[in-house]
Amino acid sequence: MVFFALKKRRAERANREKNLWIQKALAEIDMLVPKQDKLDVEKSGSEIRYSLDVRWSDFDEWKSQLVYPTFQEMLMTCIEKKGMSNQDFYKAAHMDRKLFSAIKNNTEYQPKKETAVACCFGLTLDLEDAENLLELAGYKLSLAITWDRVIYYCLKNGISNIDVVNELLYEEGEKCIRV
């Protein structure tokens, strides 16, 4: 139910932004045209508006099918579902309170990959759930990268203690998780 309310708010915000963009574009077109040609421009402006409306409506329909929660929204939902306090989570993720507060209070927060991975370990997520959370942050684990392989191995095998993960990373000559 929360997901659908978020989806509806996002769709409304997208519609407002689209309408503002169209109004700005039409205003710029009107400013560029000499005054004697205003009548012809209004016609071409409306034609442009119509073509933009057609494209935007197709785009809006497509986009409405792709609405996902943000990284922050999903993270807070996972913390709640796991029954963790905020303090328990950010300590398990080796995160300081200031960073956690920045994530918690900004729905559009874009974490670094290392921070997103630390969140996965702090929540003790399995591989599939971790990959979903990482995807919401804009990341994917690649088996072609040693650091990612170690993270993948730990998630797949239920190793969620960041200290143990850091030991494995260190043994492989990779950078440890420090958020």
mmCIF file of C-alpha atoms in Angstrom:
data_model
loop_
_atom_site.group_PDB
_atom_site.id
_atom_site.type_symbol
_atom_site.label_atom_id
_atom_site.label_comp_id
_atom_site.label_asym_id
_atom_site.label_seq_id
_atom_site.Cartn_x
_atom_site.Cartn_y
_atom_site.Cartn_z
ATOM 1 C CA MET A 1 0.000 0.000 0.000
ATOM 2 C CA VAL A 2 2.885 2.359 0.807
ATOM 3 C CA PHE A 3 4.449 1.450 -2.523
ATOM 4 C CA PHE A 4 1.325 2.530 -4.450
ATOM 5 C CA ALA A 5 1.088 5.825 -2.540
ATOM 6 C CA LEU A 6 4.731 6.522 -3.407
ATOM 7 C CA LYS A 7 4.040 5.570 -7.010
ATOM 8 C CA LYS A 8 1.083 7.971 -7.157
ATOM 9 C CA ARG A 9 3.090 10.846 -5.636
ATOM 10 C CA ARG A 10 5.915 10.268 -8.102
ATOM 11 C CA ALA A 11 3.503 10.244 -11.041
ATOM 12 C CA GLU A 12 1.931 13.516 -9.863
ATOM 13 C CA ARG A 13 5.364 15.106 -9.418
ATOM 14 C CA ALA A 14 6.414 13.908 -12.873
ATOM 15 C CA ASN A 15 3.272 15.423 -14.426
ATOM 16 C CA ARG A 16 3.939 18.776 -12.728
ATOM 17 C CA GLU A 17 7.548 18.751 -13.920
ATOM 18 C CA LYS A 18 6.475 17.832 -17.454
ATOM 19 C CA ASN A 19 3.944 20.659 -17.611
ATOM 20 C CA LEU A 20 6.509 23.162 -16.318
ATOM 21 C CA TRP A 21 9.001 21.995 -18.910
ATOM 22 C CA ILE A 22 6.453 22.386 -21.723
ATOM 23 C CA GLN A 23 5.493 25.882 -20.526
ATOM 24 C CA LYS A 24 9.142 26.943 -20.390
ATOM 25 C CA ALA A 25 9.812 25.540 -23.863
ATOM 26 C CA LEU A 26 6.822 27.375 -25.348
ATOM 27 C CA ALA A 27 7.844 30.621 -23.617
ATOM 28 C CA GLU A 28 11.353 30.325 -25.063
ATOM 29 C CA ILE A 29 9.932 29.738 -28.542
ATOM 30 C CA ASP A 30 7.737 32.841 -28.210
ATOM 31 C CA MET A 31 10.739 34.951 -27.139
ATOM 32 C CA LEU A 32 12.823 33.840 -30.125
ATOM 33 C CA VAL A 33 10.254 34.736 -32.789
ATOM 34 C CA PRO A 34 9.967 38.296 -34.178
ATOM 35 C CA LYS A 35 6.717 40.064 -33.202
ATOM 36 C CA GLN A 36 5.358 40.348 -36.777
ATOM 37 C CA ASP A 37 5.361 36.549 -37.079
ATOM 38 C CA LYS A 38 3.547 35.964 -33.764
ATOM 39 C CA LEU A 39 0.427 34.534 -35.405
ATOM 40 C CA ASP A 40 2.338 31.889 -37.346
ATOM 41 C CA VAL A 41 4.484 31.083 -34.325
ATOM 42 C CA GLU A 42 1.491 30.463 -32.112
ATOM 43 C CA LYS A 43 0.275 27.934 -34.628
ATOM 44 C CA SER A 44 3.652 26.257 -34.855
ATOM 45 C CA GLY A 45 3.991 26.537 -31.064
ATOM 46 C CA SER A 46 0.706 24.700 -30.593
ATOM 47 C CA GLU A 47 1.807 22.092 -33.107
ATOM 48 C CA ILE A 48 5.018 21.703 -31.141
ATOM 49 C CA ARG A 49 3.015 21.495 -27.928
ATOM 50 C CA TYR A 50 0.813 18.805 -29.474
ATOM 51 C CA SER A 51 3.798 16.772 -30.616
ATOM 52 C CA LEU A 52 5.401 17.113 -27.178
ATOM 53 C CA ASP A 53 2.150 16.063 -25.515
ATOM 54 C CA VAL A 54 1.971 12.966 -27.696
ATOM 55 C CA ARG A 55 5.545 11.973 -26.931
ATOM 56 C CA TRP A 56 5.224 12.823 -23.249
ATOM 57 C CA SER A 57 2.019 10.840 -22.880
ATOM 58 C CA ASP A 58 3.723 7.779 -24.363
ATOM 59 C CA PHE A 59 6.708 8.345 -22.110
ATOM 60 C CA ASP A 60 4.514 8.873 -19.027
ATOM 61 C CA GLU A 61 2.653 5.643 -19.696
ATOM 62 C CA TRP A 62 5.907 3.736 -20.072
ATOM 63 C CA LYS A 63 7.451 5.437 -17.028
ATOM 64 C CA SER A 64 4.431 4.727 -14.817
ATOM 65 C CA GLN A 65 5.044 1.027 -15.342
ATOM 66 C CA LEU A 66 8.648 1.388 -14.114
ATOM 67 C CA VAL A 67 8.135 3.199 -10.810
ATOM 68 C CA TYR A 68 10.328 1.685 -8.119
ATOM 69 C CA PRO A 69 11.028 2.858 -4.594
ATOM 70 C CA THR A 70 14.228 4.821 -4.120
ATOM 71 C CA PHE A 71 17.257 3.360 -2.381
ATOM 72 C CA GLN A 72 16.408 5.351 0.749
ATOM 73 C CA GLU A 73 12.767 4.227 0.784
ATOM 74 C CA MET A 74 13.700 0.571 0.359
ATOM 75 C CA LEU A 75 16.466 0.799 2.966
ATOM 76 C CA MET A 76 14.122 2.285 5.564
ATOM 77 C CA THR A 77 11.483 -0.345 4.720
ATOM 78 C CA CYS A 78 14.034 -3.157 5.158
ATOM 79 C CA ILE A 79 15.194 -1.764 8.504
ATOM 80 C CA GLU A 80 11.587 -1.647 9.677
ATOM 81 C CA LYS A 81 10.781 -5.161 8.391
ATOM 82 C CA LYS A 82 13.874 -6.579 10.105
ATOM 83 C CA GLY A 83 12.722 -4.985 13.361
ATOM 84 C CA MET A 84 16.024 -3.163 13.760
ATOM 85 C CA SER A 85 16.434 0.176 15.446
ATOM 86 C CA ASN A 86 18.202 2.834 13.407
ATOM 87 C CA GLN A 87 21.155 2.644 15.785
ATOM 88 C CA ASP A 88 21.385 -1.149 15.484
ATOM 89 C CA PHE A 89 21.431 -0.823 11.709
ATOM 90 C CA TYR A 90 24.060 1.864 11.319
ATOM 91 C CA LYS A 91 26.334 0.142 13.829
ATOM 92 C CA ALA A 92 25.974 -3.202 12.004
ATOM 93 C CA ALA A 93 26.740 -1.422 8.713
ATOM 94 C CA HIS A 94 29.823 0.270 10.254
ATOM 95 C CA MET A 95 28.245 3.604 9.373
ATOM 96 C CA ASP A 96 28.382 6.772 11.427
ATOM 97 C CA ARG A 97 25.200 8.466 12.598
ATOM 98 C CA LYS A 98 25.784 11.517 10.388
ATOM 99 C CA LEU A 99 25.863 9.446 7.182
ATOM 100 C CA PHE A 100 22.833 7.422 8.246
ATOM 101 C CA SER A 101 20.952 10.637 8.983
ATOM 102 C CA ALA A 102 21.839 11.978 5.522
ATOM 103 C CA ILE A 103 20.447 8.810 3.918
ATOM 104 C CA LYS A 104 17.361 8.712 6.129
ATOM 105 C CA ASN A 105 16.374 12.345 5.521
ATOM 106 C CA ASN A 106 16.930 12.477 1.756
ATOM 107 C CA THR A 107 14.702 10.314 -0.446
ATOM 108 C CA GLU A 108 16.922 11.044 -3.449
ATOM 109 C CA TYR A 109 20.168 10.107 -1.653
ATOM 110 C CA GLN A 110 22.660 8.477 -4.028
ATOM 111 C CA PRO A 111 25.111 6.382 -1.993
ATOM 112 C CA LYS A 112 28.560 5.296 -3.067
ATOM 113 C CA LYS A 113 28.769 1.631 -4.016
ATOM 114 C CA GLU A 114 30.730 0.860 -0.862
ATOM 115 C CA THR A 115 28.013 2.484 1.290
ATOM 116 C CA ALA A 116 25.246 0.570 -0.489
ATOM 117 C CA VAL A 117 27.145 -2.700 0.019
ATOM 118 C CA ALA A 118 27.679 -1.886 3.712
ATOM 119 C CA CYS A 119 23.909 -1.364 4.010
ATOM 120 C CA CYS A 120 23.342 -4.837 2.544
ATOM 121 C CA PHE A 121 25.640 -6.371 5.157
ATOM 122 C CA GLY A 122 24.128 -4.261 7.945
ATOM 123 C CA LEU A 123 20.711 -5.666 7.036
ATOM 124 C CA THR A 124 22.107 -9.220 6.654
ATOM 125 C CA LEU A 125 20.473 -9.487 3.229
ATOM 126 C CA ASP A 126 20.763 -12.575 1.068
ATOM 127 C CA LEU A 127 22.288 -12.283 -2.402
ATOM 128 C CA GLU A 128 19.016 -11.663 -4.253
ATOM 129 C CA ASP A 129 17.781 -8.952 -1.869
ATOM 130 C CA ALA A 130 21.219 -7.334 -1.813
ATOM 131 C CA GLU A 131 21.335 -7.220 -5.614
ATOM 132 C CA ASN A 132 17.881 -5.593 -5.636
ATOM 133 C CA LEU A 133 18.942 -2.943 -3.111
ATOM 134 C CA LEU A 134 22.178 -2.291 -5.003
ATOM 135 C CA GLU A 135 20.206 -1.902 -8.224
ATOM 136 C CA LEU A 136 18.054 0.795 -6.597
ATOM 137 C CA ALA A 137 21.299 2.609 -5.780
ATOM 138 C CA GLY A 138 22.397 2.213 -9.406
ATOM 139 C CA TYR A 139 24.982 -0.531 -8.902
ATOM 140 C CA LYS A 140 25.524 -4.142 -9.876
ATOM 141 C CA LEU A 141 28.084 -6.682 -8.715
ATOM 142 C CA SER A 142 30.421 -7.801 -11.485
ATOM 143 C CA LEU A 143 32.207 -11.135 -11.290
ATOM 144 C CA ALA A 144 34.938 -9.621 -13.466
ATOM 145 C CA ILE A 145 36.011 -7.354 -10.581
ATOM 146 C CA THR A 146 37.808 -8.922 -7.614
ATOM 147 C CA TRP A 147 36.238 -6.617 -4.996
ATOM 148 C CA ASP A 148 32.770 -7.425 -6.343
ATOM 149 C CA ARG A 149 33.561 -11.168 -6.415
ATOM 150 C CA VAL A 150 34.442 -11.133 -2.716
ATOM 151 C CA ILE A 151 31.234 -9.232 -1.889
ATOM 152 C CA TYR A 152 29.238 -11.638 -4.069
ATOM 153 C CA TYR A 153 30.792 -14.655 -2.310
ATOM 154 C CA CYS A 154 30.026 -13.258 1.138
ATOM 155 C CA LEU A 155 26.416 -12.424 0.276
ATOM 156 C CA LYS A 156 25.875 -15.801 -1.371
ATOM 157 C CA ASN A 157 27.287 -17.668 1.633
ATOM 158 C CA GLY A 158 25.535 -15.650 4.347
ATOM 159 C CA ILE A 159 28.652 -13.889 5.623
ATOM 160 C CA SER A 160 27.255 -10.600 6.894
ATOM 161 C CA ASN A 161 29.839 -9.480 9.440
ATOM 162 C CA ILE A 162 31.699 -6.591 7.817
ATOM 163 C CA ASP A 163 34.867 -7.373 9.790
ATOM 164 C CA VAL A 164 34.971 -10.875 8.247
ATOM 165 C CA VAL A 165 34.209 -9.426 4.801
ATOM 166 C CA ASN A 166 37.039 -6.920 5.257
ATOM 167 C CA GLU A 167 39.446 -9.736 6.174
ATOM 168 C CA LEU A 168 38.579 -11.526 2.931
ATOM 169 C CA LEU A 169 38.963 -8.293 0.959
ATOM 170 C CA TYR A 170 42.339 -7.638 2.593
ATOM 171 C CA GLU A 171 43.551 -11.168 1.802
ATOM 172 C CA GLU A 172 42.640 -10.581 -1.848
ATOM 173 C CA GLY A 173 44.537 -7.278 -1.868
ATOM 174 C CA GLU A 174 41.362 -5.240 -2.196
ATOM 175 C CA LYS A 175 40.167 -2.095 -0.455
ATOM 176 C CA CYS A 176 38.240 -2.757 2.766
ATOM 177 C CA ILE A 177 34.730 -1.448 3.360
ATOM 178 C CA ARG A 178 34.965 1.879 5.175
ATOM 179 C CA VAL A 179 31.897 4.091 5.151
#
